[in-house]
Coordinates of C-alpha atoms and ligand atoms in Angstrom, one line a residue:
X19 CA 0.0 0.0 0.0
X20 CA 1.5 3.4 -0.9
X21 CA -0.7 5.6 0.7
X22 CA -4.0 6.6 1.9
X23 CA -6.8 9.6 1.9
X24 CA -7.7 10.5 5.4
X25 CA -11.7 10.8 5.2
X26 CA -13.8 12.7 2.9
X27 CA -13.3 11.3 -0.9
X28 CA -17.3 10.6 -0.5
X29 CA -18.7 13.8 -2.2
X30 CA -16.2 14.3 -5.0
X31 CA -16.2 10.3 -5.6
X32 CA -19.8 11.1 -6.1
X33 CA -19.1 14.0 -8.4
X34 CA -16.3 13.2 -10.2
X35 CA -15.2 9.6 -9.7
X36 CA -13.3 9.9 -12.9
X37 CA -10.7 12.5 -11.7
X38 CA -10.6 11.3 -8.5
X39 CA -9.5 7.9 -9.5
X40 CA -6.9 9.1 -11.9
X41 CA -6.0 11.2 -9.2
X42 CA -5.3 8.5 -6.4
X43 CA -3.5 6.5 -9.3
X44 CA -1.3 9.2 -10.0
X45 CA -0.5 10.7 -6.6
X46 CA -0.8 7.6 -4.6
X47 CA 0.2 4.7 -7.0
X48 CA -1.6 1.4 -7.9
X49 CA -3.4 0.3 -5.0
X50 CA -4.6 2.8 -3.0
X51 CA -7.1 2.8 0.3
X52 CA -9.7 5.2 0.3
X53 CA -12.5 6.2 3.1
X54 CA -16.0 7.3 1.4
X55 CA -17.5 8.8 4.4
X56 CA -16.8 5.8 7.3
X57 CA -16.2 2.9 5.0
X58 CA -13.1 2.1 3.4
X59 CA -12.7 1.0 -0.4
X60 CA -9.2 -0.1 -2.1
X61 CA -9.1 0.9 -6.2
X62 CA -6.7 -1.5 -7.5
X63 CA -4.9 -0.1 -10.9
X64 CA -2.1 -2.5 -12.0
X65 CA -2.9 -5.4 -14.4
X66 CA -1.6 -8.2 -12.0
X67 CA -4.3 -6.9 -9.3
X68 CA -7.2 -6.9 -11.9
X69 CA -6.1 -10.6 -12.8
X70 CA -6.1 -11.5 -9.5
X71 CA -9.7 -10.0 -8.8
X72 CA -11.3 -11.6 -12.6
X73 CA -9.4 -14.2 -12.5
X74 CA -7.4 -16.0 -10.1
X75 CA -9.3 -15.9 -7.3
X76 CA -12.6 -14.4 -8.5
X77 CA -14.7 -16.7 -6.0
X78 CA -13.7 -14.6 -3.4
X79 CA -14.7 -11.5 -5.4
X80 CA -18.9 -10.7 -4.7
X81 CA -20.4 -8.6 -7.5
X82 CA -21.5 -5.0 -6.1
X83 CA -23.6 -2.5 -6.6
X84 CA -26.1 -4.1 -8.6
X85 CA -28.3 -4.2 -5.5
X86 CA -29.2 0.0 -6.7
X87 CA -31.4 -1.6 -10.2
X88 CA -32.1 -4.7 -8.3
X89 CA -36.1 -4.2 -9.3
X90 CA -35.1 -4.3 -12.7
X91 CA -32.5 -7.2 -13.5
X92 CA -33.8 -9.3 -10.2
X93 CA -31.0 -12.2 -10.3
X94 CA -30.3 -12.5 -13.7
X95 CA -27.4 -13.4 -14.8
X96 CA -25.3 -9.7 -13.7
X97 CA -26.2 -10.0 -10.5
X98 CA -26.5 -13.5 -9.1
X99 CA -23.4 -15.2 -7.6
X100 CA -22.8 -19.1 -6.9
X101 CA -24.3 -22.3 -8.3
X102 CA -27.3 -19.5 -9.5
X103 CA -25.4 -18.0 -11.7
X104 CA -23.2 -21.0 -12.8
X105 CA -26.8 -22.6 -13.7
X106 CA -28.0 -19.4 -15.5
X107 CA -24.5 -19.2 -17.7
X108 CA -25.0 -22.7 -18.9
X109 CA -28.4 -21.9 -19.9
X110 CA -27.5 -18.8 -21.3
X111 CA -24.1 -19.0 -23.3
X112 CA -25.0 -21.1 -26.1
X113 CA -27.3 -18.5 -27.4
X114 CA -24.0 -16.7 -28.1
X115 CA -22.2 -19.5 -29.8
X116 CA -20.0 -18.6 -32.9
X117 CA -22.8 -20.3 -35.6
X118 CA -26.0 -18.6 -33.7
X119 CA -23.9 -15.2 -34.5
X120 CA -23.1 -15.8 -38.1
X121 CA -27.2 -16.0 -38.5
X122 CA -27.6 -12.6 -36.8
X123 CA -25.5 -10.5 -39.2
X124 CA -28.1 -9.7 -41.5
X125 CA -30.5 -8.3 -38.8
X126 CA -27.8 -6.1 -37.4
X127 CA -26.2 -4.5 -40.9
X128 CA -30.5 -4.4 -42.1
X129 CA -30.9 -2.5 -38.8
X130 CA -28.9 -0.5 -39.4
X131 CA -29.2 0.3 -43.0
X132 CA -32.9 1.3 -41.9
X133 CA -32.0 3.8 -39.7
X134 CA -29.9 5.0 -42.7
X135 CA -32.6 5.7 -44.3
X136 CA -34.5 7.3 -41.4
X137 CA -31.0 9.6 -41.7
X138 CA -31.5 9.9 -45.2
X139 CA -35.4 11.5 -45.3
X140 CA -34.4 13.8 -42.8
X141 CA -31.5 15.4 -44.7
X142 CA -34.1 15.8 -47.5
X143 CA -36.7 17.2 -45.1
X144 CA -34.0 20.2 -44.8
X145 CA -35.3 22.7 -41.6
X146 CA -32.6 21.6 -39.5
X147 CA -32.7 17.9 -39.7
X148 CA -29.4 17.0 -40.6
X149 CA -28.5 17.2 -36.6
X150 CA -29.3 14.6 -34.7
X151 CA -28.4 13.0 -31.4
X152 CA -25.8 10.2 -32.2
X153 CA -25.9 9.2 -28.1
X154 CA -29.7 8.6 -28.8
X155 CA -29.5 7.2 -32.2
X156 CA -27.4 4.8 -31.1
X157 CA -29.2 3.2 -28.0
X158 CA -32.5 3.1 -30.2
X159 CA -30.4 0.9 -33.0
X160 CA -28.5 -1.3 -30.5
X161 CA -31.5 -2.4 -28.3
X162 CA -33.8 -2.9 -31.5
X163 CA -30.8 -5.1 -32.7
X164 CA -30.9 -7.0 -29.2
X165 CA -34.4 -7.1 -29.8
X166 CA -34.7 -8.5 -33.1
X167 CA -31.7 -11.1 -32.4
X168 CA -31.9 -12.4 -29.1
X169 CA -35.6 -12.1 -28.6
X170 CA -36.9 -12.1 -32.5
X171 CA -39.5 -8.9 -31.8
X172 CA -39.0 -5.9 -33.7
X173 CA -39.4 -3.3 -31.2
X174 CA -40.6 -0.4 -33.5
X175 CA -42.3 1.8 -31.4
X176 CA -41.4 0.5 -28.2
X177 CA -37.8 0.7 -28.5
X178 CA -37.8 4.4 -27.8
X179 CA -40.4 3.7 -24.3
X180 CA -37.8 0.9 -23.8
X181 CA -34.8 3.2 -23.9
X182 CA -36.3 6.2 -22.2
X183 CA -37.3 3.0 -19.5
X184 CA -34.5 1.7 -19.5
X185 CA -32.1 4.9 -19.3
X186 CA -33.9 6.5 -16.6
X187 CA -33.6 3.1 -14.3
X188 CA -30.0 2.9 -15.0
X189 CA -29.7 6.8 -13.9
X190 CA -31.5 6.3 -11.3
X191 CA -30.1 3.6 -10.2
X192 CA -26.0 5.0 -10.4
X193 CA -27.7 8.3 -8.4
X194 CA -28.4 5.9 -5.7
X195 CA -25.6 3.9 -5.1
X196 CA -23.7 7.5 -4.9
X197 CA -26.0 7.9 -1.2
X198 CA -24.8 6.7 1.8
X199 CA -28.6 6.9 2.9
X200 CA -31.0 5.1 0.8
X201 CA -34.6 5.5 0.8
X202 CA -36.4 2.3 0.4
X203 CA -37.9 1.4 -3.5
X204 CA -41.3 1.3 -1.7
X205 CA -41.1 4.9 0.0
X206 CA -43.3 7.2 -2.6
X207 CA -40.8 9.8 -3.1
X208 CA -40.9 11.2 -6.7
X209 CA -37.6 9.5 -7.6
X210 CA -38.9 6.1 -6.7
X211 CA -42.4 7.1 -8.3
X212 CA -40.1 8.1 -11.6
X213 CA -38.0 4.8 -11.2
X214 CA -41.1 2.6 -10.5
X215 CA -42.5 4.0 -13.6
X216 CA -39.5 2.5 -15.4
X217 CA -40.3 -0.4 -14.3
X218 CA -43.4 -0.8 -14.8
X219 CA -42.9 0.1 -18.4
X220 CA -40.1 -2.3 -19.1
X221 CA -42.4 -5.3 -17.5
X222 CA -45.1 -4.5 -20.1
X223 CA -42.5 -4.5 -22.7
X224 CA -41.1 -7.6 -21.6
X225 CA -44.6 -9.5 -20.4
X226 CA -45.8 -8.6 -24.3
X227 CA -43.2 -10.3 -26.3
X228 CA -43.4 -12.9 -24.2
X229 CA -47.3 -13.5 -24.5
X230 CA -46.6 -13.1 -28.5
X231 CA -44.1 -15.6 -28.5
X232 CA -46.0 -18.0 -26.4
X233 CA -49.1 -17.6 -28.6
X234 CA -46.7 -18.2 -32.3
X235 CA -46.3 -21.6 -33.8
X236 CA -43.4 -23.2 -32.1
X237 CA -40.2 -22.0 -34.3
X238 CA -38.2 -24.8 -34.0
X239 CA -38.2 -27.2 -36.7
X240 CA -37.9 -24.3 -39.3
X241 CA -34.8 -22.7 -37.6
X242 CA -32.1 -25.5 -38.0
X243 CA -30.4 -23.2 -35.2
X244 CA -33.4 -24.5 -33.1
X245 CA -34.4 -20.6 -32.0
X246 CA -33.5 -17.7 -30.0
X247 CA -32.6 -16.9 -26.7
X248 CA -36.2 -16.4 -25.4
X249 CA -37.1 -19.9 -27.5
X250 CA -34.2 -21.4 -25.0
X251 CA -35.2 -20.0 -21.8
X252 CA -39.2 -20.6 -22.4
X253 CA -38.1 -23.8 -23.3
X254 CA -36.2 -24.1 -19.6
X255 CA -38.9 -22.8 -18.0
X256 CA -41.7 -25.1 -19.7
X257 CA -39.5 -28.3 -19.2
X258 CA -39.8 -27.1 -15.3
X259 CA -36.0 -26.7 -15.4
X260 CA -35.4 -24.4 -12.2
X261 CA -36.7 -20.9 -14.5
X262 CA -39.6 -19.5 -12.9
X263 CA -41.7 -17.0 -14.9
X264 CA -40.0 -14.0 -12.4
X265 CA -36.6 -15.5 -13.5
X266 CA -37.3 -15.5 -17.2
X267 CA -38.5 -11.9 -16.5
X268 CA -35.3 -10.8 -14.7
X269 CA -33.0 -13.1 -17.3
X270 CA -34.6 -10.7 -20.5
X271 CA -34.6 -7.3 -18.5
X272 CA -31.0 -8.2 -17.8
X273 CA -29.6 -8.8 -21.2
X274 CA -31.9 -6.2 -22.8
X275 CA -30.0 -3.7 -19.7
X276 CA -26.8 -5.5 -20.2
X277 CA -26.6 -5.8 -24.2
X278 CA -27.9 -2.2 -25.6
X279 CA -26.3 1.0 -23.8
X280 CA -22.8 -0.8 -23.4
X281 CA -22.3 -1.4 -27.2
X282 CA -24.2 2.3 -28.2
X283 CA -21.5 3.7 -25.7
X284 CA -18.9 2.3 -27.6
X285 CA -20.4 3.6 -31.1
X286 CA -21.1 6.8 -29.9
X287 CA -17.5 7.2 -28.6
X288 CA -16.0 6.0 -31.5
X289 CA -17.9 8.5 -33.8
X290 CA -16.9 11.3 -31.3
X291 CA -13.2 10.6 -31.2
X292 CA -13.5 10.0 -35.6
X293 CA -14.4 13.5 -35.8
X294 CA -11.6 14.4 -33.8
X295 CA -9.1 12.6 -35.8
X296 CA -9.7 13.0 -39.3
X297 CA -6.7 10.8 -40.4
X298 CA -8.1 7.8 -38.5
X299 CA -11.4 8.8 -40.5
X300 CA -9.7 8.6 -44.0
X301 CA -7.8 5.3 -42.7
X302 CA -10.9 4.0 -41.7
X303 CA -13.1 5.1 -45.2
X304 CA -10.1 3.7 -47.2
X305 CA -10.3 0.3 -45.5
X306 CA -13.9 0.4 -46.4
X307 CA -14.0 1.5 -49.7
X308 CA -11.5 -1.0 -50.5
X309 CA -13.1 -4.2 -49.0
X310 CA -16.9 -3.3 -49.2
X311 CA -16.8 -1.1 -52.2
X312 CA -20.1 0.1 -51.1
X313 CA -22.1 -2.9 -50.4
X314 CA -23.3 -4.4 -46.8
X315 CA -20.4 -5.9 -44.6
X316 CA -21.4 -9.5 -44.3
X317 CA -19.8 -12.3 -41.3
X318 CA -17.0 -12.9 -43.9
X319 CA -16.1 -9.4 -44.1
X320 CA -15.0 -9.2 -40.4
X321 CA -11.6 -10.6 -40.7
X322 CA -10.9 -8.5 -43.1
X323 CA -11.6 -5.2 -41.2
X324 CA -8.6 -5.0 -38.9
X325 CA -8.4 -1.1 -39.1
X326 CA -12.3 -1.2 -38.2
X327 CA -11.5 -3.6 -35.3
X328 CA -8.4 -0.9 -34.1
X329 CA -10.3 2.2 -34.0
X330 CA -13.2 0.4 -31.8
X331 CA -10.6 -0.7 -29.9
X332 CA -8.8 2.3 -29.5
X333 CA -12.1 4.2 -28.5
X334 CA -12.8 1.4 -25.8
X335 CA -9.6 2.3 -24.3
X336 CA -10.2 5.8 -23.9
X337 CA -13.7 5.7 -23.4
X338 CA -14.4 2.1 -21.8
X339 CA -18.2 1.8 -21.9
X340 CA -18.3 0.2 -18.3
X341 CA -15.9 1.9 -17.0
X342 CA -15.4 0.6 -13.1
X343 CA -16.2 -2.9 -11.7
X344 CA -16.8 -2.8 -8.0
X345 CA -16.3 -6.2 -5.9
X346 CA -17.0 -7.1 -2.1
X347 CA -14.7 -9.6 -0.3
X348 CA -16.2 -12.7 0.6
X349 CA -13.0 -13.6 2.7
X350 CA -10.1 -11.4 4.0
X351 CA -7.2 -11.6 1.3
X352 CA -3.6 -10.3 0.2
X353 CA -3.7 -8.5 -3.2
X354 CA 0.4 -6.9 -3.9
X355 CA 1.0 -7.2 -0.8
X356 CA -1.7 -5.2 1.5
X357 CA -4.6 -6.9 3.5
X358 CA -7.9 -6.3 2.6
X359 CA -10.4 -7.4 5.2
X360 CA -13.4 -9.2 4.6
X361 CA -16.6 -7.4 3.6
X362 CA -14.5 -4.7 2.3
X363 CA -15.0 -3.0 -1.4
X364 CA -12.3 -3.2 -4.1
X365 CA -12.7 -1.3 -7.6
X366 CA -10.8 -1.9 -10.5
X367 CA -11.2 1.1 -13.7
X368 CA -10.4 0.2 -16.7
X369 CA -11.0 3.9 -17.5
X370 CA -7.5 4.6 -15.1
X371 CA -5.7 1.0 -16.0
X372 CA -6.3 1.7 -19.6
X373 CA -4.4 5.2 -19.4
X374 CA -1.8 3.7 -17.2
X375 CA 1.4 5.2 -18.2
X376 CA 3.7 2.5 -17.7
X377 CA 1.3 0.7 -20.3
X378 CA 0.2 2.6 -22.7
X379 CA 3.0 5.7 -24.1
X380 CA 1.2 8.9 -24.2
X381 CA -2.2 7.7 -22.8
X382 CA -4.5 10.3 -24.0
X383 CA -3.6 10.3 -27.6
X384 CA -6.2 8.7 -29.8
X385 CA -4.2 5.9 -32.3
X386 CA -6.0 2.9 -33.1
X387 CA -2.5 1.4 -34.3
X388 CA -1.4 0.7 -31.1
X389 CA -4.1 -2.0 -31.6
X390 CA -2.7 -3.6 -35.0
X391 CA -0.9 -6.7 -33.2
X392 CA -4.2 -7.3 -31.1
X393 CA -6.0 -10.4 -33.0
X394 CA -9.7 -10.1 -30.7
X395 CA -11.7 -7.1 -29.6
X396 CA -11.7 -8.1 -26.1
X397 CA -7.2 -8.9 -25.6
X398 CA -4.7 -6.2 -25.3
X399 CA -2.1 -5.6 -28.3
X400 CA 0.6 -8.9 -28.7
X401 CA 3.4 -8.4 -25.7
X402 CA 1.0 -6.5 -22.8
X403 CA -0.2 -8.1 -19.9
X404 CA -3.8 -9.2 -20.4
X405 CA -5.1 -7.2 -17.7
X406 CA -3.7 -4.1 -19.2
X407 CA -7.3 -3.9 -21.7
X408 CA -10.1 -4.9 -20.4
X409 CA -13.1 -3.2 -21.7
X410 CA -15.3 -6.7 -21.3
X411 CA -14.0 -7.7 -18.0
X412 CA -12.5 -11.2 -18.0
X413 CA -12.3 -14.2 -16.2
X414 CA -15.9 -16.5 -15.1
X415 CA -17.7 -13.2 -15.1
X416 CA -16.5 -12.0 -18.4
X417 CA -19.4 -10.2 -20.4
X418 CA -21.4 -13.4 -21.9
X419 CA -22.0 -10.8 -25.1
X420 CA -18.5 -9.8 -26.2
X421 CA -18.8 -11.8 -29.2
X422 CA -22.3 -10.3 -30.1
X423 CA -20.7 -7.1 -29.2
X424 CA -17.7 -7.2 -31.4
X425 CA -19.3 -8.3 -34.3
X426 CA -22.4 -6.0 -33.8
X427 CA -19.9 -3.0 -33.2
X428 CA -17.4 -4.0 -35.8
X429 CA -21.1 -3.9 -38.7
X430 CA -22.3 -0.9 -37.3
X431 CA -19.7 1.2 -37.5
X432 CA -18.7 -0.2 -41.2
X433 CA -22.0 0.4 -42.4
X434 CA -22.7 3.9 -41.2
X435 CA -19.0 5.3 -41.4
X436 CA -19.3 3.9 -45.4
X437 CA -22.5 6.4 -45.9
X438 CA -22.4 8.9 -43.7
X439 CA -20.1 11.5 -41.8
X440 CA -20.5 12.7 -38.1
X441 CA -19.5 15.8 -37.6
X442 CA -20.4 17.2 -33.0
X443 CA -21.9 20.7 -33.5
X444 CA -19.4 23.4 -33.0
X445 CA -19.6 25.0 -29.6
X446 CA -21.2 21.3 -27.9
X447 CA -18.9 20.3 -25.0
X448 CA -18.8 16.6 -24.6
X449 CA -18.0 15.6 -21.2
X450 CA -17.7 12.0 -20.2
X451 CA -20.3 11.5 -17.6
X452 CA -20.1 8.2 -15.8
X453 CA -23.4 6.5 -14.4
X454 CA -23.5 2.7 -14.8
X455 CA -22.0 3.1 -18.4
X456 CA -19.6 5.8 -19.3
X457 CA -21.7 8.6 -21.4
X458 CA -21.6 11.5 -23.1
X459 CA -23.0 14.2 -20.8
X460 CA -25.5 16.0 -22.5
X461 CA -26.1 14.1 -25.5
X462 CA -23.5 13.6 -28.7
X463 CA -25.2 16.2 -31.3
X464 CA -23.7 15.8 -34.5
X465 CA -24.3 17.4 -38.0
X466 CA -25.0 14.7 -40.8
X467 CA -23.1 14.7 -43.8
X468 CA -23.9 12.0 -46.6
X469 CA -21.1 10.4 -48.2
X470 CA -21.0 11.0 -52.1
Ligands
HEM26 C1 -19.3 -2.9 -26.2 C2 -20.2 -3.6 -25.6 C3 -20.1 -4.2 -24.2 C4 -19.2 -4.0 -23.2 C5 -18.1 -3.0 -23.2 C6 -19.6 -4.9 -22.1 C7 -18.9 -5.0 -20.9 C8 -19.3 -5.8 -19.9 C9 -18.6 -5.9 -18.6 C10 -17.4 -5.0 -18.2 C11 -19.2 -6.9 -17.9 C12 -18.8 -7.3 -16.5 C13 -19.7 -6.5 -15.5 C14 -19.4 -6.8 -14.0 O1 -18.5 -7.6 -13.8 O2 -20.0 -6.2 -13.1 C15 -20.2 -7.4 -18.7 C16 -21.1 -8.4 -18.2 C17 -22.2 -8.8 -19.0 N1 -22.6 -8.4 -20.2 FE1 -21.6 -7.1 -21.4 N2 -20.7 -5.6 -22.5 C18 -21.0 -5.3 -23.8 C19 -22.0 -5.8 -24.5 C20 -22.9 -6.8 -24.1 C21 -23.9 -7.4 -24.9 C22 -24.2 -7.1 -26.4 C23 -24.6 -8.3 -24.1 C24 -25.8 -9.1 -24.4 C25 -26.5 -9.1 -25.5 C26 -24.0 -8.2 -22.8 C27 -24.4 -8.9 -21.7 C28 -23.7 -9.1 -20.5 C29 -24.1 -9.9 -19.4 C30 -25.4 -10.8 -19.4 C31 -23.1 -9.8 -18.5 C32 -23.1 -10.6 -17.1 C33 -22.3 -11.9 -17.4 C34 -22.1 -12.7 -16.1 O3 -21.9 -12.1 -15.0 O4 -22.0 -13.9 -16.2 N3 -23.0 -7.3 -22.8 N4 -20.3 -6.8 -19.9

């Protein structure tokens, strides 16, 4: 341990964690103890101590904080520890097996392509429209895409209730885990009445598609994948296999929650940091214009789209969608050499460990080919220690979606930066505001320009 804060961190950790932790790390080194108010909490920077959280001993390791949207993702998967979550992972992984993503390709880059066009009738509508929200764009396109895929429902309409639902919970939900005192869920104060709200609207959602897809022929026999996710958990639940109807409930919310703001973080970012960097923009065009020529980026394409793979990664170095995990210890134990009790808090950032400068030279510089020797979107460039980029976590509890993710990101991006380019609105100061995912603080308004 180098060295400690005496008492007090509490209100700018709730203000500004972001500073604060780069901060600590740069004053105090990588493992610092810190008091919020009367209880103590150790941020862990260096690569060795994340492994040792995610990976070598991640038993001992309790998930935290998830207790603060506990009404919405129950014990799904996120949030559950123990043989409940090992049981839920089993059920749930295959649904994300390399062959079920090859068949979801086409949903994503058609997705996409039709909010193109949405893009496209606004420019020609003139008055203004060619400025749009690319934070809000974005979340709209990734959960319909988590719609259509994992739980075959177009959303239409009800992806923008479902975001707005789903936004305001996880707001909500960050504001409170920020308070030492927490006023029950129950207690009608207009936050909770707001929150509950959220709630009520995302059951609706939720209890809908899964009334539709109880009352369509089964889908089965003419998917040779044999179905969706939902298809796999209804079929859990009807074979009585340990999925009640509140756990199928909690298992949807949570990958809906989980699956959408995350990867629209990462897009927004990455759109953000192009107009920034106009040479990474050219690289990036060229790359496309060479490999796609104009058409739809298909499965077989991804390979072939290292630059488009660099500059995501790049992006979720500097702008980590999840950008702190925060653990509980179930036992006392010894990470680099300091004691941490039991019951205590640990966080690990990969928002700090990703700008470490003994990692990465000149930390704040955008360059996606730092990331040319890297082979997956999820492992740090050829030579670093794993735990140097970790954007997806890693270990047991690594993000079951990375490889939706990736290839989701990777079509997204290709498609869009192919046809159109984003341009923030002069005078708009983007701030990164963190809440459960790292965000652009009053929205990402950008000027469309259509690409002859
Ligand atoms: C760029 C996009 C994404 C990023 C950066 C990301 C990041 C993460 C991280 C850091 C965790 C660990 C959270 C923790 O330990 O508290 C996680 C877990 C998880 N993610 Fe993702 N995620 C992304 C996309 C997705 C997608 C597309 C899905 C589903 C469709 C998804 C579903 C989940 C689930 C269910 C978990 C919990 C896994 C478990 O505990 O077993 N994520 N993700």
């Amino acid at each position: 341990m180098r060295g400690t804060f005496p008492f007090g961190c509490a209100k700018e950790m709730r203000a500004d964690p972001l500073s604060l932790l780069l901060r600590a790390r740069a004053s105090l080194g990588d493992l610092v103890k810190m008091h919020l108010g009367p209880y103590p909490i150790y941020m862990l920077f260096r690569p060795e101590h994340v492994e040792h959280v995610l990976q070598k001993n991640p038993a001992n390791y309790l998930k935290d904080g998830y207790e603060h949207v506990e009404p919405m993702v129950g014990r799904g998967l996120i949030s559950s520890e123990g043989e409940h979550w090992r049981k839920q992972r089993r059920l749930i992984q295959p649904a994300f097996h390399k062959k079920r993503l090859e068949g979801m390709a086409r949903t994503m880059t058609d997705a996409t392509a039709t909010m193109l066009d949405r893009w496209r009738e606004r420019l020609r509508g003139g008055s203004g429209g060619e400025v749009l929200d690319a934070n809000m764009e974005m979340s709209r396109l990734t959960l319909e895409i988590v719609g259509r895929t994992l739980f075959g429902s177009a959303l239409g309409g009800e992806a923008n209730r479902g975001e707005e639902a789903l936004s305001l919970v996880f707001r909500l939900g960050f504001d409170r885990a920020g308070r030492f005192l927490q006023i029950p869920f129950g207690v009608p104060t207009p936050k909770n009445l707001r929150y509950r709200k959220g709630i009520r609207d995302m059951d609706e959602i939720v209890h809908s598609m899964l009334r539709a897809r109880r009352q369509a022929a089964p889908r089965g026999e003419e998917d040779p994948a044999g179905g969706d996710l939902l298809d796999m958990l209804l079929a859990a639940h009807e074979i009585g296999d340990g999925i009640t109807e509140k756990q199928l409930r909690d298992e949807v919310l949570t990958i809906m929650g989980a699956g959408y703001e995350t990867t629209a973080r990462a897009l927004c970012w990455t759109f953000y940091l192009l107009d920034g960097h106009p040479e990474a923009a050219r690289s990036l065009r060229d790359e496309l214009e060479g490999v796609l020529g104009g058409r739809a980026p298909t499965v077989e394409d991804l390979p072939r789209l290292p630059y488009t793979r660099m500059v995501l990664q790049e992006s979720m170095r500097l702008f980590p969608p999840v950008w702190g995990l925060s653990r509980r210890l179930k036992e006392a134990d010894e990470v680099g050499g300091a004691r941490i009790p039991k019951g205590n808090r640990v966080i690990i950032s990969p928002y700090v460990t990703h700008r470490h400068p003994d990692l990465w030279p000149n930390p704040e510089r955008f360059d996606p080919e730092r990331f040319r020797t890297a082979t997956l979107m999820d492992r740090p460039p050829r030579g670093m220690p794993r735990y140097a980029y970790f954007p997806f976590s890693g270990g047991p509890r690594q993000c079951v979606g990375v490889n939706f993710a990736a290839m989701e990101a990777t079509l997204v991006l290709a498609t869009v930066a192919q046809s159109f380019e984003l341009s923030v609105v002069p005078g708009h100061s983007v701030k990164p505001e963190p809440s459960f995912t790292l965000r652009p603080g009053n929205g990402l308004p950008v000027r469309l320009r259509e690409i002859a």
